[in-house]
């Protein structure tokens, strides 16, 4: 969605009644957004900062009457969701074996396709990652937490660090599964 | 200060939409400003998705999750749930679920899509079947007929008197055969019953003079498990149980840490299964029951001491 001149004017007037001061604040907020996106290891921080600003401008008519506090804080709140969305769409893939080929068999059932693709993607993980994720998620429900603690102990890391490791592998699997589904869809049509 | 704002419980409430807009906003700001908190929040989200997929959420949490997460999130973000489902299926490698006899019966009796077969007709078929089973079959089979197992034993001829080097008589009962097929003409001693023995334990330590109610009789080498029913006042969603040996002097010794507790419907009785190989006669043991709290941490619930004979 494009940012209209009206929305942009409203945004500036919200930042400050004086246009010059509003301009200075806008630049400061944008710089803060870019800095934080960069801290979050986003390769395109400026692009995301602009997306966040656009969204604030579009949302502004709904919130302007009830908003209390510094406008900058609202930008950061919107930026959080932009960041989350970004990482959901763009996920690091270098952890997967780049040589691994995903066969393009024809599958018609959605659930079956997802399961098939996940199996393929599991095979693409390196053995260490595969062992970790299998131990993290596998086994009986009742013993899962204890096993995770034991796994963290064996790896000599905190539980929180183990969670993050599992989360990263899971993200890779998700991205790989998504790509695989898209490939299969393409081959079907 | 950040830790006061965001911890496991708050993160869960964040994703379930249980925070005020002000609190919600503070967390969004915090997570945007600090990559570690951003990851922390994502990990909490992944845990919640897992719990949803594994049916570990309480009914209230489930409703909130469906309302605030599944309905409000964009489609792309909801894909995490589908991936989690696929992962569960992958890791569990569940066999094809075959409906139980009762389920099939229930389905059949509610088969209202076929108007020509009213329920009354079905009921009369069932009654007629029951009458046949109760009265006619015993008459047909004769007065000596009994349960299938007895009938099988009657049909099985006595073992030949010829000694065989592979069938030497032994005082110890044979281990059950892995194959379900038992040939009638083999000299197979009767199999021990496969039913596990059970004992109900209450929390606490043993009185000094010993307590018969908390003494558990075990049969060394028995192939079936010992089921311990632990009575508890504290309800948790999930439990962990550890078996410890209590020596006369010295610290408790952990024997087994991966007992798989299952709770009764009302949550008052937790069942754990212990392999008899882990236990020795005339010893005191303790089961330490821990519950999984809302924040995912383990909290000790109760201790259960028992003696073996």
Short mmCIF file of C-alpha atoms in Angstrom, two decimals:
data_model
loop_
_atom_site.label_atom_id
_atom_site.label_comp_id
_atom_site.label_asym_id
_atom_site.label_seq_id
_atom_site.Cartn_x
_atom_site.Cartn_y
_atom_site.Cartn_z
CA UNK A 1 0.00 0.00 0.00
CA UNK A 2 1.27 3.42 -0.96
CA UNK A 3 1.72 6.22 1.55
CA UNK A 4 -0.54 9.09 0.45
CA UNK A 5 0.53 12.77 0.84
CA UNK A 6 -2.43 13.27 3.20
CA UNK A 7 -1.30 10.46 5.44
CA UNK A 8 2.24 11.75 5.43
CA UNK A 9 1.11 15.29 6.35
CA UNK A 10 -0.98 13.89 9.18
CA UNK A 11 2.04 11.93 10.37
CA UNK A 12 4.25 15.02 10.41
CA UNK A 13 1.65 17.10 12.21
CA UNK A 14 1.33 14.33 14.79
CA UNK A 15 5.06 14.44 15.41
CA UNK A 16 5.03 18.22 15.93
CA UNK A 17 2.82 21.16 14.92
CA UNK A 18 5.85 22.99 13.58
CA UNK A 19 6.79 21.42 10.21
CA UNK A 20 10.52 21.98 10.71
CA UNK A 21 10.56 20.36 14.11
CA UNK A 22 8.32 17.58 12.76
CA UNK A 23 10.84 16.97 9.98
CA UNK A 24 13.71 16.74 12.48
CA UNK A 25 11.73 14.26 14.62
CA UNK A 26 10.85 12.20 11.57
CA UNK A 27 14.51 11.88 10.63
CA UNK A 28 15.41 10.95 14.20
CA UNK A 29 12.71 8.28 14.41
CA UNK A 30 13.66 6.81 11.07
CA UNK A 31 17.32 6.68 12.10
CA UNK A 32 16.30 4.89 15.31
CA UNK A 33 14.27 2.36 13.35
CA UNK A 34 17.11 1.72 10.92
CA UNK A 35 19.56 1.28 13.79
CA UNK A 36 17.32 -1.22 15.58
CA UNK A 37 16.57 -3.20 12.43
CA UNK A 38 20.30 -3.37 11.79
CA UNK A 39 20.88 -4.59 15.38
CA UNK A 40 18.39 -7.35 14.64
CA UNK A 41 20.68 -8.44 11.77
CA UNK A 42 18.27 -7.41 9.05
CA UNK A 43 20.22 -6.96 5.79
CA UNK A 44 17.81 -4.30 4.55
CA UNK A 45 17.17 -2.09 7.61
CA UNK A 46 16.25 1.04 5.65
CA UNK A 47 13.66 -0.81 3.64
CA UNK A 48 12.00 -2.17 6.76
CA UNK A 49 12.14 1.23 8.45
CA UNK A 50 10.21 2.70 5.53
CA UNK A 51 7.67 -0.14 5.66
CA UNK A 52 7.17 0.53 9.37
CA UNK A 53 6.70 4.25 8.78
CA UNK A 54 4.18 3.56 6.00
CA UNK A 55 2.19 1.32 8.30
CA UNK A 56 2.18 3.89 11.08
CA UNK A 57 0.95 6.53 8.66
CA UNK A 58 -1.83 4.27 7.44
CA UNK A 59 -2.88 3.31 10.95
CA UNK A 60 -2.61 6.81 12.35
CA UNK A 61 -6.20 8.01 11.70
CA UNK A 62 -7.43 5.15 13.92
CA UNK A 63 -5.13 5.78 16.87
CA UNK A 64 -4.33 9.48 16.79
CA UNK A 65 -7.17 10.53 19.12
CA UNK A 66 -6.41 7.99 21.84
CA UNK A 67 -2.63 7.81 21.70
CA UNK A 68 -0.81 8.97 24.82
CA UNK A 69 2.93 9.30 25.06
CA UNK A 70 5.79 9.75 22.66
CA UNK A 71 4.91 8.96 19.02
CA UNK A 72 8.31 7.24 18.69
CA UNK A 73 7.05 4.40 20.87
CA UNK A 74 4.22 3.63 18.48
CA UNK A 75 6.71 3.39 15.62
CA UNK A 76 8.69 0.82 17.61
CA UNK A 77 5.60 -1.23 18.33
CA UNK A 78 4.67 -1.38 14.67
CA UNK A 79 8.30 -2.08 13.79
CA UNK A 80 8.27 -5.17 16.01
CA UNK A 81 5.52 -6.74 13.89
CA UNK A 82 7.25 -5.72 10.67
CA UNK A 83 10.39 -7.44 11.93
CA UNK A 84 8.53 -10.56 12.92
CA UNK A 85 6.85 -10.72 9.56
CA UNK A 86 10.19 -10.19 7.87
CA UNK A 87 11.82 -13.10 9.70
CA UNK A 88 8.83 -15.28 8.95
CA UNK A 89 9.25 -14.66 5.25
CA UNK A 90 13.01 -14.40 5.02
CA UNK A 91 14.79 -17.08 6.92
CA UNK A 92 18.45 -17.98 6.86
CA UNK A 93 18.94 -21.06 4.75
CA UNK A 94 22.68 -21.62 4.83
CA UNK A 95 22.35 -24.14 7.63
CA UNK A 96 20.79 -26.57 5.19
CA UNK A 97 22.87 -28.69 2.87
CA UNK A 98 22.87 -26.70 -0.38
CA UNK A 99 23.55 -29.81 -2.48
CA UNK A 100 20.52 -31.64 -1.22
CA UNK A 101 17.96 -31.99 -3.96
CA UNK A 102 14.29 -31.95 -3.24
CA UNK A 103 12.63 -34.37 -5.63
CA UNK A 104 9.61 -33.07 -7.43
CA UNK A 105 7.17 -35.93 -7.11
CA UNK A 106 3.53 -35.20 -7.67
CA UNK A 107 1.49 -35.11 -4.50
CA UNK A 108 -2.12 -34.04 -4.29
CA UNK A 109 -2.97 -33.96 -0.61
CA UNK A 110 -1.88 -30.80 1.25
CA UNK A 111 -1.14 -32.54 4.52
CA UNK A 112 0.65 -35.33 2.77
CA UNK A 113 2.70 -32.82 0.80
CA UNK A 114 3.73 -30.99 3.96
CA UNK A 115 4.69 -34.21 5.68
CA UNK A 116 6.60 -35.40 2.62
CA UNK A 117 8.44 -32.11 2.33
CA UNK A 118 9.30 -32.09 6.03
CA UNK A 119 10.81 -35.55 5.70
CA UNK A 120 12.88 -34.35 2.77
CA UNK A 121 14.00 -31.28 4.68
CA UNK A 122 14.93 -33.31 7.74
CA UNK A 123 17.24 -35.26 5.50
CA UNK A 124 18.84 -31.98 4.40
CA UNK A 125 19.85 -31.02 7.93
CA UNK A 126 23.34 -31.82 9.00
CA UNK A 127 23.55 -34.81 11.36
CA UNK A 128 24.19 -32.66 14.45
CA UNK A 129 21.14 -30.52 13.79
CA UNK A 130 19.02 -33.54 12.99
CA UNK A 131 20.02 -35.28 16.20
CA UNK A 132 19.32 -32.15 18.21
CA UNK A 133 15.89 -31.50 16.75
CA UNK A 134 14.92 -35.17 16.98
CA UNK A 135 15.90 -35.31 20.60
CA UNK A 136 14.27 -31.95 21.30
CA UNK A 137 10.91 -32.85 19.83
CA UNK A 138 10.88 -36.64 19.82
CA UNK A 139 9.91 -39.15 22.47
CA UNK A 140 7.05 -39.28 24.89
CA UNK A 141 5.26 -36.18 26.06
CA UNK A 142 5.75 -36.83 29.75
CA UNK A 143 9.52 -36.98 29.54
CA UNK A 144 10.12 -34.18 27.07
CA UNK A 145 11.11 -31.47 29.52
CA UNK A 146 13.48 -33.70 31.42
CA UNK A 147 15.09 -34.92 28.23
CA UNK A 148 15.54 -31.35 27.07
CA UNK A 149 17.27 -30.53 30.34
CA UNK A 150 19.52 -33.54 29.91
CA UNK A 151 20.26 -32.51 26.34
CA UNK A 152 21.15 -28.98 27.45
CA UNK A 153 23.42 -30.50 30.09
CA UNK A 154 25.17 -32.69 27.55
CA UNK A 155 25.68 -29.74 25.20
CA UNK A 156 26.78 -27.67 28.18
CA UNK A 157 24.36 -24.85 27.41
CA UNK A 158 21.45 -23.21 29.21
CA UNK A 159 17.92 -24.32 28.48
CA UNK A 160 17.17 -20.94 26.94
CA UNK A 161 20.10 -21.38 24.55
CA UNK A 162 18.84 -24.83 23.64
CA UNK A 163 15.43 -23.39 22.90
CA UNK A 164 16.98 -20.84 20.58
CA UNK A 165 19.02 -23.54 18.81
CA UNK A 166 15.88 -25.61 18.30
CA UNK A 167 14.00 -22.53 17.16
CA UNK A 168 16.64 -21.79 14.49
CA UNK A 169 16.56 -25.33 13.15
CA UNK A 170 12.81 -25.24 13.16
CA UNK A 171 12.88 -22.01 11.16
CA UNK A 172 15.16 -23.63 8.62
CA UNK A 173 12.81 -26.58 8.37
CA UNK A 174 9.89 -24.26 7.93
CA UNK A 175 11.55 -22.33 5.14
CA UNK A 176 12.72 -25.51 3.45
CA UNK A 177 9.26 -27.07 3.76
CA UNK A 178 7.68 -23.98 2.31
CA UNK A 179 10.08 -23.97 -0.64
CA UNK A 180 9.51 -27.65 -1.21
CA UNK A 181 5.71 -27.18 -1.22
CA UNK A 182 6.05 -24.31 -3.67
CA UNK A 183 8.22 -26.50 -5.92
CA UNK A 184 5.71 -29.32 -5.85
CA UNK A 185 2.88 -26.88 -6.55
CA UNK A 186 4.78 -25.56 -9.56
CA UNK A 187 5.40 -29.03 -10.89
CA UNK A 188 1.70 -29.86 -10.56
CA UNK A 189 0.50 -26.89 -12.56
CA UNK B 1 14.27 -4.08 34.74
CA UNK B 2 13.65 -5.88 31.48
CA UNK B 3 13.40 -9.17 33.27
CA UNK B 4 10.62 -7.76 35.37
CA UNK B 5 8.74 -6.85 32.21
CA UNK B 6 9.28 -10.04 30.27
CA UNK B 7 9.52 -13.58 31.51
CA UNK B 8 8.06 -16.90 30.37
CA UNK B 9 4.67 -16.23 31.90
CA UNK B 10 4.40 -12.74 30.47
CA UNK B 11 5.54 -13.99 27.08
CA UNK B 12 2.79 -16.60 27.09
CA UNK B 13 0.23 -13.97 28.06
CA UNK B 14 1.57 -11.77 25.28
CA UNK B 15 0.82 -14.41 22.66
CA UNK B 16 -2.50 -15.33 24.19
CA UNK B 17 -3.64 -11.71 24.14
CA UNK B 18 -3.98 -11.54 27.92
CA UNK B 19 -1.99 -8.35 28.44
CA UNK B 20 -3.30 -4.82 28.52
CA UNK B 21 -2.54 -2.74 25.41
CA UNK B 22 0.02 -0.80 27.45
CA UNK B 23 1.87 -3.94 28.59
CA UNK B 24 1.63 -5.42 25.12
CA UNK B 25 3.17 -2.30 23.66
CA UNK B 26 6.01 -2.23 26.17
CA UNK B 27 6.96 -5.76 25.22
CA UNK B 28 6.84 -4.99 21.53
CA UNK B 29 9.18 -2.06 22.12
CA UNK B 30 11.49 -4.16 24.23
CA UNK B 31 11.64 -6.97 21.68
CA UNK B 32 12.24 -4.60 18.80
CA UNK B 33 15.08 -2.88 20.62
CA UNK B 34 16.90 -6.00 21.75
CA UNK B 35 17.54 -9.06 19.54
CA UNK B 36 17.77 -11.34 22.57
CA UNK B 37 14.31 -10.43 23.77
CA UNK B 38 13.01 -10.74 20.25
CA UNK B 39 14.33 -14.31 20.11
CA UNK B 40 13.00 -14.99 23.59
CA UNK B 41 9.55 -13.96 22.48
CA UNK B 42 9.79 -16.08 19.36
CA UNK B 43 10.86 -19.11 21.40
CA UNK B 44 7.88 -18.58 23.70
CA UNK B 45 5.66 -18.42 20.64
CA UNK B 46 7.13 -21.66 19.29
CA UNK B 47 6.57 -23.36 22.66
CA UNK B 48 2.99 -22.22 22.71
CA UNK B 49 2.43 -23.52 19.19
CA UNK B 50 3.90 -26.87 20.25
CA UNK B 51 1.65 -27.04 23.26
CA UNK B 52 -1.33 -26.27 21.05
CA UNK B 53 -0.35 -28.95 18.57
CA UNK B 54 0.36 -31.51 21.31
CA UNK B 55 -2.93 -30.68 23.10
CA UNK B 56 -1.03 -29.55 26.17
CA UNK B 57 -2.87 -26.24 26.58
CA UNK B 58 -5.65 -25.91 29.12
CA UNK B 59 -9.10 -25.41 27.65
CA UNK B 60 -9.00 -21.71 28.48
CA UNK B 61 -5.57 -21.24 26.93
CA UNK B 62 -6.66 -23.18 23.89
CA UNK B 63 -9.62 -20.89 23.38
CA UNK B 64 -7.41 -17.82 23.76
CA UNK B 65 -4.84 -19.26 21.40
CA UNK B 66 -7.46 -19.93 18.76
CA UNK B 67 -9.00 -16.51 19.22
CA UNK B 68 -5.89 -14.36 19.43
CA UNK B 69 -3.36 -16.34 17.49
CA UNK B 70 -5.10 -18.36 14.84
CA UNK B 71 -7.74 -15.81 13.97
CA UNK B 72 -5.80 -12.56 14.22
CA UNK B 73 -2.39 -13.48 12.84
CA UNK B 74 -1.70 -13.20 9.12
CA UNK B 75 -1.84 -16.47 7.19
CA UNK B 76 1.93 -16.64 6.77
CA UNK B 77 2.50 -16.51 10.51
CA UNK B 78 -0.13 -19.16 11.12
CA UNK B 79 1.84 -21.54 8.92
CA UNK B 80 4.01 -22.19 11.95
CA UNK B 81 1.14 -24.20 13.36
CA UNK B 82 0.96 -26.36 10.26
CA UNK B 83 4.70 -26.95 10.33
CA UNK B 84 4.48 -27.86 14.02
CA UNK B 85 1.71 -30.34 13.23
CA UNK B 86 3.79 -31.92 10.51
CA UNK B 87 6.75 -32.08 12.89
CA UNK B 88 4.65 -33.78 15.53
CA UNK B 89 3.50 -36.36 13.02
CA UNK B 90 7.06 -36.83 11.85
CA UNK B 91 8.53 -37.35 15.31
CA UNK B 92 5.77 -39.49 16.61
CA UNK B 93 5.52 -41.57 13.44
CA UNK B 94 2.06 -42.44 14.51
CA UNK B 95 0.63 -45.67 13.14
CA UNK B 96 -2.69 -45.52 11.36
CA UNK B 97 -5.34 -45.02 13.99
CA UNK B 98 -7.83 -47.84 13.91
CA UNK B 99 -11.12 -46.99 15.53
CA UNK B 100 -11.88 -49.09 18.59
CA UNK B 101 -14.76 -51.51 18.56
CA UNK B 102 -16.75 -49.16 20.78
CA UNK B 103 -16.06 -46.22 18.46
CA UNK B 104 -17.18 -48.20 15.45
CA UNK B 105 -20.30 -49.31 17.28
CA UNK B 106 -21.07 -45.75 18.33
CA UNK B 107 -20.66 -44.54 14.77
CA UNK B 108 -22.89 -47.28 13.51
CA UNK B 109 -25.70 -46.64 15.98
CA UNK B 110 -25.71 -42.92 15.10
CA UNK B 111 -25.82 -43.58 11.40
CA UNK B 112 -28.78 -41.29 10.86
CA UNK B 113 -27.90 -40.62 7.25
CA UNK B 114 -29.69 -43.83 6.26
CA UNK B 115 -33.36 -43.32 7.13
CA UNK B 116 -34.35 -46.88 6.19
CA UNK B 117 -32.40 -48.32 9.08
CA UNK B 118 -33.95 -46.87 12.21
CA UNK B 119 -32.25 -47.15 15.54
CA UNK B 120 -34.90 -49.57 16.83
CA UNK B 121 -34.02 -52.08 14.15
CA UNK B 122 -30.38 -51.82 15.09
CA UNK B 123 -31.25 -52.28 18.74
CA UNK B 124 -33.24 -55.42 18.00
CA UNK B 125 -30.34 -56.79 15.96
CA UNK B 126 -28.05 -56.23 18.93
CA UNK B 127 -30.50 -57.87 21.37
CA UNK B 128 -30.97 -60.86 19.08
CA UNK B 129 -27.20 -61.17 18.74
CA UNK B 130 -26.78 -61.08 22.50
CA UNK B 131 -29.44 -63.79 22.98
CA UNK B 132 -27.71 -66.02 20.48
CA UNK B 133 -24.37 -65.45 22.12
CA UNK B 134 -25.70 -66.15 25.62
CA UNK B 135 -27.97 -69.14 25.08
CA UNK B 136 -27.47 -70.79 21.76
CA UNK B 137 -23.69 -70.95 21.48
CA UNK B 138 -23.16 -72.81 24.79
CA UNK B 139 -25.89 -75.28 23.77
CA UNK B 140 -24.29 -75.88 20.41
CA UNK B 141 -20.85 -76.34 21.88
CA UNK B 142 -22.10 -78.64 24.62
CA UNK B 143 -21.96 -78.58 28.42
CA UNK B 144 -18.16 -78.90 28.57
CA UNK B 145 -17.46 -75.78 26.61
CA UNK B 146 -15.92 -72.83 28.36
CA UNK B 147 -14.00 -69.70 27.51
CA UNK B 148 -11.88 -69.84 24.36
CA UNK B 149 -8.67 -70.33 26.29
CA UNK B 150 -10.00 -73.35 28.13
CA UNK B 151 -11.42 -74.75 24.95
CA UNK B 152 -8.04 -74.39 23.33
CA UNK B 153 -6.39 -76.16 26.22
CA UNK B 154 -8.83 -79.04 25.89
CA UNK B 155 -8.18 -79.36 22.20
CA UNK B 156 -4.44 -79.29 22.75
CA UNK B 157 -3.15 -82.80 23.18
CA UNK B 158 -0.96 -83.62 26.16
CA UNK B 159 2.75 -83.18 25.41
CA UNK B 160 4.52 -86.31 24.32
CA UNK B 161 6.35 -88.16 27.06
CA UNK B 162 9.48 -88.41 24.95
CA UNK B 163 12.27 -86.29 26.40
CA UNK B 164 13.87 -83.80 24.13
CA UNK B 165 17.20 -81.99 24.64
CA UNK B 166 15.54 -78.67 23.83
CA UNK B 167 12.55 -79.16 26.08
CA UNK B 168 14.18 -80.14 29.31
CA UNK B 169 11.94 -79.45 32.28
CA UNK B 170 12.85 -76.38 34.19
CA UNK B 171 11.66 -75.01 37.51
CA UNK B 172 11.70 -71.44 36.32
CA UNK B 173 8.84 -70.40 34.09
CA UNK B 174 9.81 -69.75 30.50
CA UNK B 175 9.83 -66.21 29.19
CA UNK B 176 6.88 -65.42 26.97
CA UNK B 177 7.49 -66.12 23.33
CA UNK B 178 7.80 -63.05 21.13
CA UNK B 179 5.58 -64.75 18.60
CA UNK B 180 1.85 -64.72 19.31
CA UNK B 181 1.42 -68.10 17.61
CA UNK B 182 1.75 -71.05 19.98
CA UNK B 183 1.87 -74.43 18.38
CA UNK B 184 -0.32 -76.92 20.17
CA UNK B 185 2.03 -79.89 19.92
CA UNK B 186 4.98 -78.20 21.63
CA UNK B 187 5.80 -78.75 25.25
CA UNK B 188 5.29 -75.11 26.28
CA UNK B 189 4.80 -74.39 29.96
CA UNK B 190 1.90 -72.05 30.80
CA UNK B 191 2.72 -68.38 30.33
CA UNK B 192 2.70 -66.09 33.36
CA UNK B 193 -0.14 -63.55 33.34
CA UNK B 194 0.79 -60.30 31.52
CA UNK B 195 -1.31 -58.04 33.75
CA UNK B 196 0.78 -55.50 35.66
CA UNK B 197 0.49 -55.42 39.42
CA UNK B 198 -0.61 -52.15 40.97
CA UNK B 199 -0.05 -50.40 44.26
CA UNK B 200 -1.53 -47.12 45.47
CA UNK B 201 0.91 -44.80 47.19
CA UNK B 202 0.15 -41.69 49.19
CA UNK B 203 2.61 -38.83 49.62
CA UNK B 204 4.99 -38.87 52.52
CA UNK B 205 7.66 -40.95 54.19
CA UNK B 206 7.37 -44.37 55.72
CA UNK B 207 6.64 -44.58 59.44
CA UNK B 208 9.47 -45.93 61.54
CA UNK B 209 8.01 -49.36 62.08
CA UNK B 210 7.28 -49.81 58.42
CA UNK B 211 3.90 -49.63 56.83
CA UNK B 212 2.23 -52.58 55.24
CA UNK B 213 0.05 -50.35 53.04
CA UNK B 214 3.12 -48.86 51.42
CA UNK B 215 4.93 -52.14 50.97
CA UNK B 216 4.97 -53.26 47.40
CA UNK B 217 5.28 -56.89 46.56
CA UNK B 218 7.48 -57.48 43.56
CA UNK B 219 8.33 -60.64 41.75
CA UNK B 220 11.94 -60.62 40.56
CA UNK B 221 12.22 -61.31 36.87
CA UNK B 222 8.50 -60.92 36.30
CA UNK B 223 8.08 -59.80 32.72
CA UNK B 224 5.29 -57.34 33.43
CA UNK B 225 5.64 -53.85 34.81
CA UNK B 226 4.80 -52.69 38.27
CA UNK B 227 2.19 -49.93 38.16
CA UNK B 228 2.36 -47.41 40.94
CA UNK B 229 -0.65 -45.19 41.45
CA UNK B 230 0.39 -41.97 43.12
CA UNK B 231 -2.33 -40.08 44.91
CA UNK B 232 -1.78 -36.33 44.71
CA UNK B 233 -3.56 -33.17 45.84
CA UNK B 234 -1.70 -30.94 43.42
CA UNK B 235 -2.85 -30.82 39.85
CA UNK B 236 -0.42 -30.07 37.06
CA UNK B 237 -0.74 -30.37 33.33
CA UNK B 238 2.24 -32.70 32.98
CA UNK B 239 4.44 -34.59 35.34
CA UNK B 240 7.93 -36.00 35.57
CA UNK B 241 8.80 -38.81 37.93
CA UNK B 242 12.14 -40.06 39.19
CA UNK B 243 12.80 -43.33 40.96
CA UNK B 244 15.35 -43.14 43.76
CA UNK B 245 16.77 -45.79 46.03
CA UNK B 246 17.00 -44.76 49.67
CA UNK B 247 19.95 -46.45 51.33
CA UNK B 248 19.95 -46.91 55.12
CA UNK B 249 22.80 -44.46 55.31
CA UNK B 250 23.71 -41.89 52.74
CA UNK B 251 22.10 -39.87 50.01
CA UNK B 252 19.27 -41.08 47.79
CA UNK B 253 20.51 -42.72 44.64
CA UNK B 254 18.74 -41.94 41.39
CA UNK B 255 17.78 -45.17 39.67
CA UNK B 256 15.69 -44.03 36.77
CA UNK B 257 14.69 -40.60 35.58
CA UNK B 258 12.43 -41.26 32.66
CA UNK B 259 9.36 -42.80 34.16
CA UNK B 260 6.38 -41.73 32.11
CA UNK B 261 3.61 -40.58 34.42
CA UNK B 262 0.05 -40.57 33.21
CA UNK B 263 -2.65 -38.82 35.12
CA UNK B 264 -6.22 -39.87 35.69
CA UNK B 265 -9.04 -37.79 34.28
CA UNK B 266 -9.61 -35.94 37.53
CA UNK B 267 -5.86 -35.44 37.93
CA UNK B 268 -5.82 -36.93 41.44
CA UNK B 269 -4.00 -40.15 40.63
CA UNK B 270 -0.79 -40.34 38.65
CA UNK B 271 0.23 -43.71 37.26
CA UNK B 272 3.84 -44.57 36.70
CA UNK B 273 5.19 -47.85 35.43
CA UNK B 274 8.35 -49.29 36.84
CA UNK B 275 10.20 -52.17 35.34
CA UNK B 276 10.80 -54.84 38.02
CA UNK B 277 14.38 -55.08 36.80
CA UNK B 278 15.01 -51.69 38.40
CA UNK B 279 13.91 -52.85 41.84
CA UNK B 280 15.47 -55.21 44.35
CA UNK B 281 13.84 -57.00 47.25
CA UNK B 282 13.89 -55.59 50.78
CA UNK B 283 14.82 -52.07 49.77
CA UNK B 284 13.27 -48.69 50.34
CA UNK B 285 12.60 -46.57 47.29
CA UNK B 286 11.17 -43.18 46.65
CA UNK B 287 9.36 -41.73 43.66
CA UNK B 288 9.86 -38.01 43.32
CA UNK B 289 6.98 -36.49 41.43
CA UNK B 290 7.53 -33.14 39.77
CA UNK B 291 4.91 -31.11 37.94
CA UNK B 292 5.36 -28.80 35.00
CA UNK B 293 4.29 -25.31 36.03
CA UNK B 294 2.69 -22.76 33.73
CA UNK B 295 6.09 -21.20 33.05
CA UNK B 296 7.52 -24.55 31.95
CA UNK B 297 9.67 -25.06 35.03
CA UNK B 298 9.59 -28.24 37.03
CA UNK B 299 8.29 -27.98 40.58
CA UNK B 300 8.45 -30.76 43.11
CA UNK B 301 4.95 -31.97 43.89
CA UNK B 302 5.30 -34.94 46.26
CA UNK B 303 7.53 -37.78 47.38
CA UNK B 304 6.26 -41.35 47.61
CA UNK B 305 8.21 -43.87 49.64
CA UNK B 306 7.68 -47.58 49.37
CA UNK B 307 9.39 -50.79 50.36
CA UNK B 308 9.85 -53.93 48.37
CA UNK B 309 9.36 -57.35 49.94
#
